[in-house]
Structures are given as structure tokens and as C-alpha cells.
């Protein structure tokens, strides 16, 4: 799914669910002892209002000495006649002074000795095997302390459903404050069996958006959160369609664990740092600066050629795509650039250019590949407009890109050395 869609989903979710601290939950009648010395309210929809029930449940999380789940964030949408579902881990394991977090591609452990975090992303060689090794968090952790590294926080925030709400419920001094403010409407919904447990739904209508919390009444624990449907295109140019988003807190429990969690291995040859260093961009394409195979220049034709690779488009769709991009090119450059759409019939040509489906390449008048981007977008066109102007004014863009990349790699290596964690 495109990052733009994930951002749309995140924005809607964070408007309420990841809002943050403030108001104290109201009290309920009866109490149940946790493994701490504090007493907390039991969650019972048989007494009190749905608002009181939800407040009591969050108080239960805030007082818990232990909690664990195998949570996952999940989206579902229609793709033609098929319903497709995508899921990502959103697992939290907490016991007194130890925490393990596995959310999207972020892995984090916090214990009395240190905070350790890494990114499980094979496409970037696990973020170049960078591993944060930081001082331990004293006392009960807080979300800002756990996610103080900006890159780490960014990876968690940019996922399907934003940061794990379990962190808010467990570690905020006043969980879900904004949910209980304003004119939000709380109601009891239906019941449902989730993991062989009867769960009562509390719905919250907040500023035109409905959230559903499925609460296991006996355990005073949330087993599922349904978020408002989002209307967004699955890819650029498509019509918006409804997309559902939920968080399934599989195996959620406040019981003290009888064993340590299964923790993934660190990346091979880990680079221990005090914070993450942004990765340099990928090496420029091997075809950059090379001539298109079989290129034959027409006399007195110095036009640039923009090649767009699309997949699954028929002739009419290809023509429409080409027309749209032609109209998007700034008027002062339209007479100096031609646009050609490469379809599945042109796969061999595209492969010879190392041009992936959805990608775009720019060819100068001599048939030299001067610029490539693997994902054509509005941002791509903005950059490519500047590249066109540079090429037409005689700039050797491929050589400039290679030189810039070498400088960025050198800066990355220098920053990594400066931020190396002390070795005990």
C-alpha cells in the first residue's frame, strides 16, 4: 500500500486514539486487586455508564504491573471483487521493570540494564544493522522516554495505526484524556465472542468519528479496537473507497508471566549507537549515464524523453496516463520533452533500463539516461522539472548525482562514528 494512504489512515486514528494525557478516570463501585499494592476498579457494564466502564478499564491498565499481548494492526479493503487484508505486528510485553515492544518493523527492549532498539527491515539490511544502546529508564517507563529517538518514533508513527495504544493505556499518567473531553457520546453496543470470551462493545462518537472498544468484562481488558472507516484511493488516480482499520489485541492478559518473552535476535554485526543515523540514499542506478540500447537520434532533435512504466494498462489507459503527465509538465518545458508510456509489451525495454513498474526515467537528446525514479508521483515531477532544466542548460546530472551520493555516504559514516555507543 502506498505511504500516502498510510498517512491518511494515521491522521484519522491519531485524532483521538493517540491523543495523550489529562483527565483522571471516574471511579466505579467495586475493586479488584492487581499484583501491585494498588486497588483498581473492575469493569462491569452491569453497573454505571459506558463512559465509566471505559474509564475504569483504562485505570486498570494504568495500575497494572504486568501486561502482554500478541497484538496486530489490520486493514481491510475491496480490490475489485476481492476483499484484501493486511496486518502488521503491534505486540507489547510488560512486567514491572521490563518491556518488549514489537510494532511494525520496530523492535525495542527496556530493562534495568539498558534500552535497546533496532529496525527489522530486510530491504535496508535492517537499517544498516544500526542498534540503539541507551541508558535504562528508571521507574515505570513513559512513551516519550521509550520513543525519544526521532527515527524510532517516526517508524512507529508511520505504521498502519500509529503508535501502539497499549503504551498510552499503560504508561500515560492519565490515559486517553481527550477521549473523555468535549461532547463525545458514549454508548453500549452489542456483545461478541472474541477468543472464547464474551466482550461488550463501548462505542464513542468523537467529532463525527465512531470508535468501538471491545471489552472483556471479566478480565477488564480490551481485546479489539475498531476505528472509523477511511475513504481513500488505493493508488494514485483511483477513486476513493472505504478502508476499515482495527487493532486486534490477541492473547491480551494482565497475568504475571511465567517466562520471558521470545525476543528476536539483533541484526548481524550490529552497529551500537546512542541514536539512529538517517541512512544515505540508495546508490544511483547502474544505468544512469549510459546510452539507451538501440537509440537512434533524429537529426536536429534534442528533445528530452520521459519514459513512464505502467503495468496492466490497455492502450486507452496508457494514452490517458501519458496525456495527464504531459499536461502536468510546466508549460515552458512542454515543447522540449516528449512522453512515452511503456506497457507490459515493452517490458524488455524497461528491464534494459532497470526501470521498475511505476517508475519514470528521463532520456536526453543523445539517448543518455540522465535520471531515474522507481516511483512516479507528483513529488517526482517537481524534482524532474528541475532536472530537465539542468540537462537543457548542459549540466552533467548523472555525474552530479554520483558525486552527491558519495558525499552523503561519507557524512553518514562520519555521523555513525560520532554517535557510537560506549562499549562496556
mmCIF file of C-alpha atoms in Angstrom:
data_model
loop_
_atom_site.group_PDB
_atom_site.id
_atom_site.type_symbol
_atom_site.label_atom_id
_atom_site.label_comp_id
_atom_site.label_asym_id
_atom_site.label_seq_id
_atom_site.Cartn_x
_atom_site.Cartn_y
_atom_site.Cartn_z
ATOM 1 C CA UNK A 1 0.000 0.000 0.000
ATOM 2 C CA UNK A 2 1.254 3.483 -0.801
ATOM 3 C CA UNK A 3 2.703 5.620 2.010
ATOM 4 C CA UNK A 4 0.162 8.371 1.236
ATOM 5 C CA UNK A 5 -2.651 6.006 2.197
ATOM 6 C CA UNK A 6 -0.939 5.045 5.424
ATOM 7 C CA UNK A 7 -0.576 8.711 6.322
ATOM 8 C CA UNK A 8 -4.300 9.248 5.755
ATOM 9 C CA UNK A 9 -5.128 6.282 7.985
ATOM 10 C CA UNK A 10 -2.735 7.513 10.643
ATOM 11 C CA UNK A 11 -4.112 11.050 10.662
ATOM 12 C CA UNK A 12 -7.635 9.823 11.297
ATOM 13 C CA UNK A 13 -6.542 7.421 14.012
ATOM 14 C CA UNK A 14 -4.348 9.868 15.894
ATOM 15 C CA UNK A 15 -7.106 12.470 16.042
ATOM 16 C CA UNK A 16 -8.491 10.594 19.053
ATOM 17 C CA UNK A 17 -6.795 7.300 19.894
ATOM 18 C CA UNK A 18 -3.214 8.552 20.268
ATOM 19 C CA UNK A 19 -4.264 11.860 21.767
ATOM 20 C CA UNK A 20 -2.427 11.742 25.100
ATOM 21 C CA UNK A 21 -2.777 12.602 28.750
ATOM 22 C CA UNK A 22 -5.021 14.716 31.026
ATOM 23 C CA UNK A 23 -8.219 13.824 32.866
ATOM 24 C CA UNK A 24 -8.484 11.247 35.670
ATOM 25 C CA UNK A 25 -10.933 8.384 35.087
ATOM 26 C CA UNK A 26 -14.024 8.293 37.248
ATOM 27 C CA UNK A 27 -14.484 5.699 39.974
ATOM 28 C CA UNK A 28 -16.618 2.576 39.889
ATOM 29 C CA UNK A 29 -18.193 0.738 42.812
ATOM 30 C CA UNK A 30 -16.192 -2.466 43.245
ATOM 31 C CA UNK A 31 -12.453 -3.161 43.143
ATOM 32 C CA UNK A 32 -10.123 -5.985 42.236
ATOM 33 C CA UNK A 33 -6.569 -6.414 43.492
ATOM 34 C CA UNK A 34 -3.722 -6.409 40.972
ATOM 35 C CA UNK A 35 -0.177 -7.609 41.546
ATOM 36 C CA UNK A 36 0.686 -4.100 42.737
ATOM 37 C CA UNK A 37 -0.381 -2.772 46.123
ATOM 38 C CA UNK A 38 -2.974 -0.515 44.479
ATOM 39 C CA UNK A 39 -6.653 -1.367 44.098
ATOM 40 C CA UNK A 40 -8.314 -0.672 40.772
ATOM 41 C CA UNK A 41 -11.890 -0.638 39.557
ATOM 42 C CA UNK A 42 -13.383 -3.687 37.979
ATOM 43 C CA UNK A 43 -15.017 -3.115 34.601
ATOM 44 C CA UNK A 44 -18.696 -4.019 34.764
ATOM 45 C CA UNK A 45 -21.251 -2.798 32.273
ATOM 46 C CA UNK A 46 -23.970 -4.089 34.575
ATOM 47 C CA UNK A 47 -23.448 -1.002 36.716
ATOM 48 C CA UNK A 48 -22.732 2.548 35.660
ATOM 49 C CA UNK A 49 -22.454 4.175 32.260
ATOM 50 C CA UNK A 50 -20.382 3.145 29.227
ATOM 51 C CA UNK A 51 -18.142 6.128 29.877
ATOM 52 C CA UNK A 52 -17.498 4.935 33.428
ATOM 53 C CA UNK A 53 -16.768 1.444 32.185
ATOM 54 C CA UNK A 54 -14.179 2.634 29.675
ATOM 55 C CA UNK A 55 -12.576 4.945 32.260
ATOM 56 C CA UNK A 56 -12.367 2.032 34.711
ATOM 57 C CA UNK A 57 -10.723 -0.173 32.087
ATOM 58 C CA UNK A 58 -8.050 2.443 31.363
ATOM 59 C CA UNK A 59 -7.456 2.812 35.117
ATOM 60 C CA UNK A 60 -6.901 -0.948 35.210
ATOM 61 C CA UNK A 61 -4.169 -0.624 32.572
ATOM 62 C CA UNK A 62 -2.551 2.310 34.334
ATOM 63 C CA UNK A 63 -2.267 0.349 37.595
ATOM 64 C CA UNK A 64 -1.156 -2.935 36.019
ATOM 65 C CA UNK A 65 2.243 -4.318 36.986
ATOM 66 C CA UNK A 66 2.160 -6.807 34.087
ATOM 67 C CA UNK A 67 0.577 -6.895 30.642
ATOM 68 C CA UNK A 68 1.174 -8.783 27.429
ATOM 69 C CA UNK A 69 -0.451 -9.434 24.067
ATOM 70 C CA UNK A 70 0.286 -10.564 20.532
ATOM 71 C CA UNK A 71 -1.457 -7.553 19.035
ATOM 72 C CA UNK A 72 -1.712 -6.702 15.370
ATOM 73 C CA UNK A 73 -2.939 -3.718 13.363
ATOM 74 C CA UNK A 74 -5.106 -4.730 10.420
ATOM 75 C CA UNK A 75 -6.649 -3.022 7.395
ATOM 76 C CA UNK A 76 -9.264 -4.459 5.025
ATOM 77 C CA UNK A 77 -10.436 -3.089 1.686
ATOM 78 C CA UNK A 78 -12.071 -4.169 -1.544
ATOM 79 C CA UNK A 79 -9.798 -4.666 -4.534
ATOM 80 C CA UNK A 80 -12.151 -5.397 -7.410
ATOM 81 C CA UNK A 81 -14.344 -8.293 -6.324
ATOM 82 C CA UNK A 82 -11.930 -9.452 -3.615
ATOM 83 C CA UNK A 83 -11.600 -8.289 -0.017
ATOM 84 C CA UNK A 84 -7.933 -7.949 0.848
ATOM 85 C CA UNK A 85 -6.488 -7.744 4.345
ATOM 86 C CA UNK A 86 -3.080 -6.594 5.505
ATOM 87 C CA UNK A 87 -1.718 -6.874 9.030
ATOM 88 C CA UNK A 88 1.360 -5.772 10.958
ATOM 89 C CA UNK A 89 2.551 -6.712 14.466
ATOM 90 C CA UNK A 90 1.630 -4.473 17.395
ATOM 91 C CA UNK A 91 2.883 -6.560 20.296
ATOM 92 C CA UNK A 92 3.560 -5.297 23.825
ATOM 93 C CA UNK A 93 5.044 -7.352 26.683
ATOM 94 C CA UNK A 94 5.468 -5.607 30.051
ATOM 95 C CA UNK A 95 6.363 -6.920 33.516
ATOM 96 C CA UNK A 96 7.324 -4.462 36.262
ATOM 97 C CA UNK A 97 10.654 -3.035 35.052
ATOM 98 C CA UNK A 98 10.946 -4.923 31.762
ATOM 99 C CA UNK A 99 9.334 -4.136 28.427
ATOM 100 C CA UNK A 100 9.469 -5.664 24.977
ATOM 101 C CA UNK A 101 7.866 -3.936 22.001
ATOM 102 C CA UNK A 102 7.399 -5.371 18.503
ATOM 103 C CA UNK A 103 5.468 -2.872 16.405
ATOM 104 C CA UNK A 104 5.617 -2.830 12.596
ATOM 105 C CA UNK A 105 9.368 -3.180 11.941
ATOM 106 C CA UNK A 106 10.465 -1.662 15.274
ATOM 107 C CA UNK A 107 11.904 -3.885 17.998
ATOM 108 C CA UNK A 108 12.615 -2.452 21.461
ATOM 109 C CA UNK A 109 13.597 -3.834 24.843
ATOM 110 C CA UNK A 110 13.806 -1.878 28.071
ATOM 111 C CA UNK A 111 15.158 -3.387 31.290
ATOM 112 C CA UNK A 112 17.218 -2.282 34.326
ATOM 113 C CA UNK A 113 20.433 -2.515 32.320
ATOM 114 C CA UNK A 114 19.638 -0.532 29.167
ATOM 115 C CA UNK A 115 17.229 0.388 26.393
ATOM 116 C CA UNK A 116 17.925 -1.427 23.142
ATOM 117 C CA UNK A 117 16.135 -0.786 19.842
ATOM 118 C CA UNK A 118 16.570 -1.874 16.252
ATOM 119 C CA UNK A 119 14.652 -1.967 12.973
ATOM 120 C CA UNK A 120 13.793 -5.309 11.369
ATOM 121 C CA UNK A 121 13.726 -4.199 7.738
ATOM 122 C CA UNK A 122 15.448 -6.564 5.284
ATOM 123 C CA UNK A 123 15.054 -4.057 2.433
ATOM 124 C CA UNK A 124 17.526 -1.727 4.197
ATOM 125 C CA UNK A 125 19.687 -4.523 5.645
ATOM 126 C CA UNK A 126 17.903 -3.944 8.973
ATOM 127 C CA UNK A 127 18.586 -0.218 8.773
ATOM 128 C CA UNK A 128 22.242 -0.999 8.098
ATOM 129 C CA UNK A 129 22.329 -3.077 11.321
ATOM 130 C CA UNK A 130 22.104 0.039 13.495
ATOM 131 C CA UNK A 131 21.138 -0.717 17.117
ATOM 132 C CA UNK A 132 20.391 1.897 19.750
ATOM 133 C CA UNK A 133 22.020 1.173 23.096
ATOM 134 C CA UNK A 134 20.901 3.784 25.618
ATOM 135 C CA UNK A 135 20.782 4.286 29.380
ATOM 136 C CA UNK A 136 17.990 2.455 31.233
ATOM 137 C CA UNK A 137 14.688 4.167 32.018
ATOM 138 C CA UNK A 138 14.253 4.420 35.771
ATOM 139 C CA UNK A 139 10.864 3.501 37.208
ATOM 140 C CA UNK A 140 7.733 2.931 35.147
ATOM 141 C CA UNK A 141 8.507 3.894 31.536
ATOM 142 C CA UNK A 142 6.719 6.596 29.581
ATOM 143 C CA UNK A 143 6.029 6.611 25.866
ATOM 144 C CA UNK A 144 8.148 9.769 25.243
ATOM 145 C CA UNK A 145 11.085 8.146 27.035
ATOM 146 C CA UNK A 146 10.724 4.900 25.090
ATOM 147 C CA UNK A 147 10.408 6.661 21.727
ATOM 148 C CA UNK A 148 12.736 9.614 22.309
ATOM 149 C CA UNK A 149 14.773 8.815 19.196
ATOM 150 C CA UNK A 150 13.135 10.716 16.287
ATOM 151 C CA UNK A 151 13.742 7.991 13.696
ATOM 152 C CA UNK A 152 12.412 5.314 16.031
ATOM 153 C CA UNK A 153 9.320 7.411 16.797
ATOM 154 C CA UNK A 154 8.836 8.112 13.099
ATOM 155 C CA UNK A 155 8.864 4.418 12.191
ATOM 156 C CA UNK A 156 6.239 3.677 14.862
ATOM 157 C CA UNK A 157 4.058 6.665 13.995
ATOM 158 C CA UNK A 158 4.061 5.997 10.243
ATOM 159 C CA UNK A 159 2.606 2.499 10.544
ATOM 160 C CA UNK A 160 -0.910 1.273 9.861
ATOM 161 C CA UNK A 161 -2.436 2.588 13.093
ATOM 162 C CA UNK A 162 0.128 4.917 14.575
ATOM 163 C CA UNK A 163 1.803 4.171 17.930
ATOM 164 C CA UNK A 164 0.516 1.165 19.901
ATOM 165 C CA UNK A 165 -2.388 2.429 22.026
ATOM 166 C CA UNK A 166 -1.341 -0.084 24.703
ATOM 167 C CA UNK A 167 1.588 2.228 25.526
ATOM 168 C CA UNK A 168 -0.834 5.099 26.080
ATOM 169 C CA UNK A 169 -3.093 2.964 28.250
ATOM 170 C CA UNK A 170 -0.249 1.542 30.350
ATOM 171 C CA UNK A 171 2.118 4.462 30.730
ATOM 172 C CA UNK A 172 0.277 7.753 30.326
ATOM 173 C CA UNK A 173 -0.394 9.444 33.702
ATOM 174 C CA UNK A 174 -3.972 9.965 32.521
ATOM 175 C CA UNK A 175 -4.810 7.566 29.668
ATOM 176 C CA UNK A 176 -6.937 8.818 26.760
ATOM 177 C CA UNK A 177 -7.625 12.223 28.301
ATOM 178 C CA UNK A 178 -9.049 13.782 25.137
ATOM 179 C CA UNK A 179 -11.417 10.892 24.616
ATOM 180 C CA UNK A 180 -13.276 11.923 27.772
ATOM 181 C CA UNK A 181 -13.432 15.642 26.992
ATOM 182 C CA UNK A 182 -15.936 17.621 24.944
ATOM 183 C CA UNK A 183 -19.317 16.346 23.779
ATOM 184 C CA UNK A 184 -18.238 12.839 22.813
ATOM 185 C CA UNK A 185 -21.073 10.335 23.028
ATOM 186 C CA UNK A 186 -20.527 7.008 24.849
ATOM 187 C CA UNK A 187 -22.904 4.088 24.292
ATOM 188 C CA UNK A 188 -23.074 0.366 24.932
ATOM 189 C CA UNK A 189 -23.083 -1.648 21.727
ATOM 190 C CA UNK A 190 -23.556 -5.326 21.018
ATOM 191 C CA UNK A 191 -21.682 -8.268 22.521
ATOM 192 C CA UNK A 192 -19.305 -10.542 20.645
ATOM 193 C CA UNK A 193 -17.268 -13.632 21.419
ATOM 194 C CA UNK A 194 -13.576 -12.834 20.946
ATOM 195 C CA UNK A 195 -11.023 -15.533 21.782
ATOM 196 C CA UNK A 196 -13.774 -17.550 23.503
ATOM 197 C CA UNK A 197 -14.538 -14.621 25.820
ATOM 198 C CA UNK A 198 -17.715 -12.556 25.808
ATOM 199 C CA UNK A 199 -16.896 -8.920 25.086
ATOM 200 C CA UNK A 200 -19.183 -5.910 25.370
ATOM 201 C CA UNK A 201 -18.679 -3.048 22.926
ATOM 202 C CA UNK A 202 -18.396 0.558 24.095
ATOM 203 C CA UNK A 203 -18.808 2.969 21.185
ATOM 204 C CA UNK A 204 -17.512 6.519 21.260
ATOM 205 C CA UNK A 205 -18.723 9.105 18.753
ATOM 206 C CA UNK A 206 -15.975 11.706 18.723
ATOM 207 C CA UNK A 207 -16.275 14.667 16.377
ATOM 208 C CA UNK A 208 -18.120 12.687 13.731
ATOM 209 C CA UNK A 209 -15.959 9.567 14.015
ATOM 210 C CA UNK A 210 -17.007 6.337 15.730
ATOM 211 C CA UNK A 211 -14.616 4.170 17.719
ATOM 212 C CA UNK A 212 -15.506 0.770 19.148
ATOM 213 C CA UNK A 213 -13.743 -0.751 22.153
ATOM 214 C CA UNK A 214 -14.466 -4.458 22.691
ATOM 215 C CA UNK A 215 -14.058 -5.102 26.410
ATOM 216 C CA UNK A 216 -13.694 -8.473 28.115
ATOM 217 C CA UNK A 217 -15.836 -7.729 31.170
ATOM 218 C CA UNK A 218 -14.381 -10.437 33.405
ATOM 219 C CA UNK A 219 -10.749 -9.535 32.750
ATOM 220 C CA UNK A 220 -11.314 -5.755 32.482
ATOM 221 C CA UNK A 221 -9.220 -5.797 29.302
ATOM 222 C CA UNK A 222 -9.632 -4.542 25.716
ATOM 223 C CA UNK A 223 -9.437 -7.284 23.102
ATOM 224 C CA UNK A 224 -10.154 -5.262 19.959
ATOM 225 C CA UNK A 225 -10.494 -1.662 18.779
ATOM 226 C CA UNK A 226 -12.429 -0.830 15.596
ATOM 227 C CA UNK A 227 -11.628 2.546 14.077
ATOM 228 C CA UNK A 228 -13.786 4.685 11.769
ATOM 229 C CA UNK A 229 -13.719 3.679 8.078
ATOM 230 C CA UNK A 230 -11.421 5.773 5.927
ATOM 231 C CA UNK A 231 -12.183 6.775 2.340
ATOM 232 C CA UNK A 232 -9.019 6.917 0.247
ATOM 233 C CA UNK A 233 -7.659 5.713 -3.111
ATOM 234 C CA UNK A 234 -5.623 2.522 -3.016
ATOM 235 C CA UNK A 235 -3.190 4.049 -5.504
ATOM 236 C CA UNK A 236 -2.813 7.419 -7.280
ATOM 237 C CA UNK A 237 -5.548 8.084 -9.839
ATOM 238 C CA UNK A 238 -8.055 5.619 -8.373
ATOM 239 C CA UNK A 239 -11.380 6.650 -6.855
ATOM 240 C CA UNK A 240 -11.579 6.783 -3.034
ATOM 241 C CA UNK A 241 -13.072 3.723 -1.388
ATOM 242 C CA UNK A 242 -13.826 2.630 2.197
ATOM 243 C CA UNK A 243 -10.986 1.052 4.155
ATOM 244 C CA UNK A 244 -11.527 -0.493 7.578
ATOM 245 C CA UNK A 245 -8.875 -0.407 10.301
ATOM 246 C CA UNK A 246 -8.761 -2.386 13.538
ATOM 247 C CA UNK A 247 -6.352 -3.349 16.297
ATOM 248 C CA UNK A 248 -6.692 -6.946 17.499
ATOM 249 C CA UNK A 249 -5.073 -7.451 20.898
ATOM 250 C CA UNK A 250 -4.681 -11.207 20.598
ATOM 251 C CA UNK A 251 -3.955 -13.012 23.868
ATOM 252 C CA UNK A 252 -4.166 -9.821 25.949
ATOM 253 C CA UNK A 253 -3.594 -10.548 29.654
ATOM 254 C CA UNK A 254 -2.684 -8.788 32.899
ATOM 255 C CA UNK A 255 -1.423 -12.041 34.443
ATOM 256 C CA UNK A 256 2.192 -12.078 35.559
ATOM 257 C CA UNK A 257 4.198 -14.099 33.007
ATOM 258 C CA UNK A 258 5.821 -17.388 33.939
ATOM 259 C CA UNK A 259 8.541 -16.977 31.317
ATOM 260 C CA UNK A 260 10.424 -14.245 29.496
ATOM 261 C CA UNK A 261 9.156 -13.160 26.068
ATOM 262 C CA UNK A 262 10.625 -14.535 22.881
ATOM 263 C CA UNK A 263 12.839 -11.728 21.611
ATOM 264 C CA UNK A 264 14.168 -11.559 18.080
ATOM 265 C CA UNK A 265 17.901 -11.630 17.532
ATOM 266 C CA UNK A 266 19.750 -8.389 16.928
ATOM 267 C CA UNK A 267 20.907 -7.736 13.363
ATOM 268 C CA UNK A 268 24.145 -9.438 12.378
ATOM 269 C CA UNK A 269 27.257 -7.375 13.159
ATOM 270 C CA UNK A 270 25.223 -4.705 14.999
ATOM 271 C CA UNK A 271 26.450 -1.135 14.950
ATOM 272 C CA UNK A 272 25.769 0.119 18.513
ATOM 273 C CA UNK A 273 24.775 3.795 18.571
ATOM 274 C CA UNK A 274 23.304 6.273 21.039
ATOM 275 C CA UNK A 275 20.668 7.163 18.429
ATOM 276 C CA UNK A 276 19.766 6.207 14.872
ATOM 277 C CA UNK A 277 21.514 7.919 11.972
ATOM 278 C CA UNK A 278 19.474 8.571 8.785
ATOM 279 C CA UNK A 279 20.570 6.236 6.012
ATOM 280 C CA UNK A 280 22.170 7.677 2.899
ATOM 281 C CA UNK A 281 20.110 7.362 -0.286
ATOM 282 C CA UNK A 282 20.471 4.230 -2.410
ATOM 283 C CA UNK A 283 23.355 4.105 -4.857
ATOM 284 C CA UNK A 284 22.371 5.708 -8.189
ATOM 285 C CA UNK A 285 21.105 3.233 -10.781
ATOM 286 C CA UNK A 286 23.806 1.397 -12.720
ATOM 287 C CA UNK A 287 22.167 2.559 -15.961
ATOM 288 C CA UNK A 288 22.390 6.239 -15.048
ATOM 289 C CA UNK A 289 24.631 7.996 -17.562
ATOM 290 C CA UNK A 290 24.512 5.110 -20.057
ATOM 291 C CA UNK A 291 23.008 5.193 -23.528
ATOM 292 C CA UNK A 292 19.668 3.528 -24.253
ATOM 293 C CA UNK A 293 20.302 0.325 -26.253
ATOM 294 C CA UNK A 294 19.453 0.776 -29.912
ATOM 295 C CA UNK A 295 18.913 4.539 -29.597
ATOM 296 C CA UNK A 296 18.928 6.382 -32.894
ATOM 297 C CA UNK A 297 18.898 10.171 -32.815
ATOM 298 C CA UNK A 298 16.817 12.039 -35.352
ATOM 299 C CA UNK A 299 18.519 14.972 -36.997
ATOM 300 C CA UNK A 300 18.131 18.284 -35.168
ATOM 301 C CA UNK A 301 16.071 16.623 -32.440
ATOM 302 C CA UNK A 302 17.385 17.478 -28.985
ATOM 303 C CA UNK A 303 14.139 16.861 -27.146
ATOM 304 C CA UNK A 304 14.122 15.074 -23.806
ATOM 305 C CA UNK A 305 12.117 11.861 -23.498
ATOM 306 C CA UNK A 306 10.195 10.911 -20.368
ATOM 307 C CA UNK A 307 9.568 7.168 -20.068
ATOM 308 C CA UNK A 308 6.775 6.014 -17.740
ATOM 309 C CA UNK A 309 6.426 2.316 -16.982
ATOM 310 C CA UNK A 310 2.894 1.149 -16.136
ATOM 311 C CA UNK A 311 1.612 -2.355 -15.545
ATOM 312 C CA UNK A 312 -1.734 -3.810 -16.584
ATOM 313 C CA UNK A 313 -2.880 -0.785 -18.598
ATOM 314 C CA UNK A 314 -4.518 -1.099 -22.018
ATOM 315 C CA UNK A 315 -3.842 1.275 -24.913
ATOM 316 C CA UNK A 316 -6.590 3.723 -23.927
ATOM 317 C CA UNK A 317 -5.391 3.882 -20.323
ATOM 318 C CA UNK A 318 -1.780 4.310 -21.433
ATOM 319 C CA UNK A 319 -2.756 7.184 -23.700
ATOM 320 C CA UNK A 320 -4.694 8.811 -20.864
ATOM 321 C CA UNK A 321 -1.747 8.456 -18.458
ATOM 322 C CA UNK A 322 0.613 9.972 -20.995
ATOM 323 C CA UNK A 323 -1.761 12.891 -21.567
ATOM 324 C CA UNK A 324 -2.073 13.555 -17.836
ATOM 325 C CA UNK A 325 1.686 13.698 -17.384
ATOM 326 C CA UNK A 326 2.086 15.866 -20.467
ATOM 327 C CA UNK A 327 -0.349 18.388 -19.028
ATOM 328 C CA UNK A 328 1.464 18.296 -15.685
ATOM 329 C CA UNK A 329 4.793 19.316 -17.237
ATOM 330 C CA UNK A 330 5.345 23.091 -16.840
ATOM 331 C CA UNK A 331 4.217 24.936 -19.940
ATOM 332 C CA UNK A 332 7.661 26.394 -20.630
ATOM 333 C CA UNK A 333 9.123 22.871 -20.956
ATOM 334 C CA UNK A 334 6.343 21.074 -22.861
ATOM 335 C CA UNK A 335 7.824 21.787 -26.278
ATOM 336 C CA UNK A 336 11.155 20.318 -25.193
ATOM 337 C CA UNK A 337 10.004 16.964 -23.827
ATOM 338 C CA UNK A 338 8.083 14.002 -25.258
ATOM 339 C CA UNK A 339 6.344 11.410 -23.111
ATOM 340 C CA UNK A 340 6.241 7.700 -23.845
ATOM 341 C CA UNK A 341 4.342 5.150 -21.750
ATOM 342 C CA UNK A 342 5.916 1.685 -21.524
ATOM 343 C CA UNK A 343 3.304 -1.043 -21.065
ATOM 344 C CA UNK A 344 3.676 -4.769 -20.438
ATOM 345 C CA UNK A 345 4.515 -5.166 -24.150
ATOM 346 C CA UNK A 346 7.607 -3.034 -23.549
ATOM 347 C CA UNK A 347 8.826 -4.988 -20.508
ATOM 348 C CA UNK A 348 12.099 -5.969 -22.204
ATOM 349 C CA UNK A 349 12.938 -2.343 -22.967
ATOM 350 C CA UNK A 350 12.059 -1.275 -19.420
ATOM 351 C CA UNK A 351 14.182 -4.038 -17.902
ATOM 352 C CA UNK A 352 17.173 -2.992 -20.003
ATOM 353 C CA UNK A 353 16.863 0.444 -18.386
ATOM 354 C CA UNK A 354 16.383 -1.009 -14.869
ATOM 355 C CA UNK A 355 13.035 0.784 -14.817
ATOM 356 C CA UNK A 356 10.615 -0.866 -12.371
ATOM 357 C CA UNK A 357 6.810 -0.848 -12.822
ATOM 358 C CA UNK A 358 5.536 2.533 -11.680
ATOM 359 C CA UNK A 359 8.911 4.121 -12.347
ATOM 360 C CA UNK A 360 9.958 7.017 -14.564
ATOM 361 C CA UNK A 361 13.161 7.781 -16.481
ATOM 362 C CA UNK A 362 14.412 10.827 -18.325
ATOM 363 C CA UNK A 363 16.469 10.461 -21.539
ATOM 364 C CA UNK A 364 18.409 13.329 -23.132
ATOM 365 C CA UNK A 365 18.604 14.090 -26.846
ATOM 366 C CA UNK A 366 21.627 11.799 -27.287
ATOM 367 C CA UNK A 367 19.830 8.817 -25.740
ATOM 368 C CA UNK A 368 21.644 9.026 -22.370
ATOM 369 C CA UNK A 369 19.678 8.124 -19.242
ATOM 370 C CA UNK A 370 20.036 11.215 -17.067
ATOM 371 C CA UNK A 371 17.592 10.473 -14.239
ATOM 372 C CA UNK A 372 15.512 7.574 -12.840
ATOM 373 C CA UNK A 373 12.931 7.304 -10.062
ATOM 374 C CA UNK A 374 11.318 3.990 -9.108
ATOM 375 C CA UNK A 375 8.008 5.583 -8.117
ATOM 376 C CA UNK A 376 6.408 8.247 -10.279
ATOM 377 C CA UNK A 377 4.425 10.796 -8.271
ATOM 378 C CA UNK A 378 3.653 14.493 -8.005
ATOM 379 C CA UNK A 379 6.868 14.899 -5.986
ATOM 380 C CA UNK A 380 8.752 13.091 -8.759
ATOM 381 C CA UNK A 381 7.525 15.588 -11.329
ATOM 382 C CA UNK A 382 8.666 18.504 -9.201
ATOM 383 C CA UNK A 383 12.198 17.098 -8.974
ATOM 384 C CA UNK A 384 12.231 16.051 -12.619
ATOM 385 C CA UNK A 385 11.274 19.560 -13.731
ATOM 386 C CA UNK A 386 14.485 20.852 -12.145
ATOM 387 C CA UNK A 387 16.451 18.001 -13.741
ATOM 388 C CA UNK A 388 15.020 18.883 -17.168
ATOM 389 C CA UNK A 389 16.109 22.496 -16.778
ATOM 390 C CA UNK A 390 19.604 21.425 -15.675
ATOM 391 C CA UNK A 391 20.032 18.964 -18.565
ATOM 392 C CA UNK A 392 18.881 21.528 -21.118
ATOM 393 C CA UNK A 393 21.408 24.013 -19.703
ATOM 394 C CA UNK A 394 24.267 21.499 -20.089
ATOM 395 C CA UNK A 395 24.640 20.133 -16.541
ATOM 396 C CA UNK A 396 26.007 16.555 -16.273
ATOM 397 C CA UNK A 397 23.239 15.372 -13.955
ATOM 398 C CA UNK A 398 24.375 11.701 -13.646
ATOM 399 C CA UNK A 399 27.875 12.765 -12.553
ATOM 400 C CA UNK A 400 26.397 15.260 -10.081
ATOM 401 C CA UNK A 401 24.126 12.581 -8.585
ATOM 402 C CA UNK A 402 27.027 10.145 -8.175
ATOM 403 C CA UNK A 403 29.169 12.835 -6.540
ATOM 404 C CA UNK A 404 26.360 13.833 -4.165
ATOM 405 C CA UNK A 405 25.792 10.215 -3.202
ATOM 406 C CA UNK A 406 29.475 9.727 -2.354
ATOM 407 C CA UNK A 407 29.400 12.830 -0.153
ATOM 408 C CA UNK A 408 26.233 11.626 1.625
ATOM 409 C CA UNK A 409 27.784 8.224 2.328
ATOM 410 C CA UNK A 410 30.869 9.917 3.793
ATOM 411 C CA UNK A 411 28.665 12.114 6.015
ATOM 412 C CA UNK A 412 26.734 9.042 7.158
ATOM 413 C CA UNK A 413 29.899 7.170 8.106
ATOM 414 C CA UNK A 414 31.190 10.200 9.995
ATOM 415 C CA UNK A 415 27.924 10.659 11.940
ATOM 416 C CA UNK A 416 27.845 6.952 12.799
ATOM 417 C CA UNK A 417 31.349 7.129 14.253
ATOM 418 C CA UNK A 418 30.459 10.202 16.309
ATOM 419 C CA UNK A 419 27.330 8.538 17.754
ATOM 420 C CA UNK A 420 28.859 5.161 18.540
ATOM 421 C CA UNK A 421 27.662 3.843 21.911
ATOM 422 C CA UNK A 422 30.303 3.281 24.593
ATOM 423 C CA UNK A 423 31.424 -0.332 24.841
ATOM 424 C CA UNK A 424 31.258 -1.622 28.427
#
